[in-house]
């Protein structure tokens, strides 16, 4: 089977590049409607503070909504599913239907499959990915138990690729004879799995009670409000500014990122200057080490 996203063979490490647009070799940046995998939780908690004015609040909301949209989407889904599960009369089935619909989208997204594979490798000693069957040339989702361990460099590359919004090279880039390796290998056709998940989601959602649907909407709304509050409290970073630049739609987006980069550079310069002065005081002491001109 030819290799694809995740569940990569042990013979060669994963390589990452930005996903090319259809029909040419140009790089196509992620668009705002596309939901990437979540960022690390440490990035969510770092440096929370209130905005200074309404303009800054608006800039934060737009920047963080783009940068953390994977975290926000996952939180809204979890909140809606949890609220639906707690509703009486078919609530658990409705929640499972929501999760099945989300799973159908995940297995067809290379970004998310790499993220899921990374989580499984770190916590469950398993791997998952999409390979190409050499007989039918059809994509298959492959689950591997106890896969070969990735080297530290490969593991770091995978983590960095997910955090920076990079996508693994497609199946055609892997050797034709590459095969998944592990103690147990289970595969199912991607189209079959997608159709099954979508059918299960449709049946479970239609069979759910109106109370479960109302609970899901309320739970999702509460988590969406929490996401908005976080977007307002999280100061922009160079990483989030780069995400906004990659998804820029107006000149204002570009100007905001350029201005933020200049401010960050000036802040780093001031910090370096202060550190250098402090180091000089420690080495020479106040008023010491001057020449005859007082310098």
Tab-separated table of C-alpha atoms in Angstrom, residues 1-9 107 113 116-117 120-121 126-133 138-145 147 178-182 184-190 193:
chain	number	residue	atom	x	y	z
A	1	UNK	CA	0.000	0.000	0.000
A	2	UNK	CA	1.259	3.462	-0.817
A	3	UNK	CA	1.656	5.673	2.244
A	4	UNK	CA	-0.470	8.672	3.048
A	5	UNK	CA	-1.222	10.781	6.078
A	6	UNK	CA	-0.352	9.173	9.400
A	7	UNK	CA	0.497	5.518	10.098
A	8	UNK	CA	3.712	6.020	8.189
A	9	UNK	CA	6.085	3.097	7.665
A	107	UNK	CA	-11.057	10.958	8.207
A	113	UNK	CA	-5.548	12.653	10.475
A	116	UNK	CA	-5.111	12.047	15.482
A	117	UNK	CA	-2.147	9.868	14.550
A	120	UNK	CA	-2.600	7.907	19.264
A	121	UNK	CA	1.155	7.428	19.056
A	126	UNK	CA	-1.199	3.047	17.979
A	127	UNK	CA	-1.213	4.787	14.630
A	128	UNK	CA	-3.821	5.652	12.033
A	129	UNK	CA	-3.612	6.998	8.514
A	130	UNK	CA	-4.861	6.843	4.938
A	131	UNK	CA	-2.988	4.578	2.522
A	132	UNK	CA	-3.581	3.716	-1.127
A	133	UNK	CA	-4.367	0.087	-1.910
A	138	UNK	CA	-8.568	3.181	-3.569
A	139	UNK	CA	-7.689	5.000	-0.321
A	140	UNK	CA	-8.024	2.903	2.845
A	141	UNK	CA	-8.007	4.015	6.481
A	142	UNK	CA	-5.475	1.884	8.345
A	143	UNK	CA	-5.223	1.412	12.114
A	144	UNK	CA	-1.944	-0.029	13.381
A	145	UNK	CA	-1.391	-1.361	16.903
A	147	UNK	CA	3.682	0.678	15.241
A	178	UNK	CA	5.595	1.324	1.333
A	179	UNK	CA	3.401	-0.624	3.752
A	180	UNK	CA	2.158	0.071	7.287
A	181	UNK	CA	4.043	-1.858	9.959
A	182	UNK	CA	2.922	-3.031	13.400
A	184	UNK	CA	-1.931	-5.677	14.231
A	185	UNK	CA	-3.091	-3.900	11.091
A	186	UNK	CA	-6.756	-3.215	10.386
A	187	UNK	CA	-7.938	-1.437	7.240
A	188	UNK	CA	-11.245	-0.264	5.811
A	189	UNK	CA	-11.973	1.629	2.622
A	190	UNK	CA	-12.131	5.391	3.091
A	193	UNK	CA	-15.987	4.296	6.332
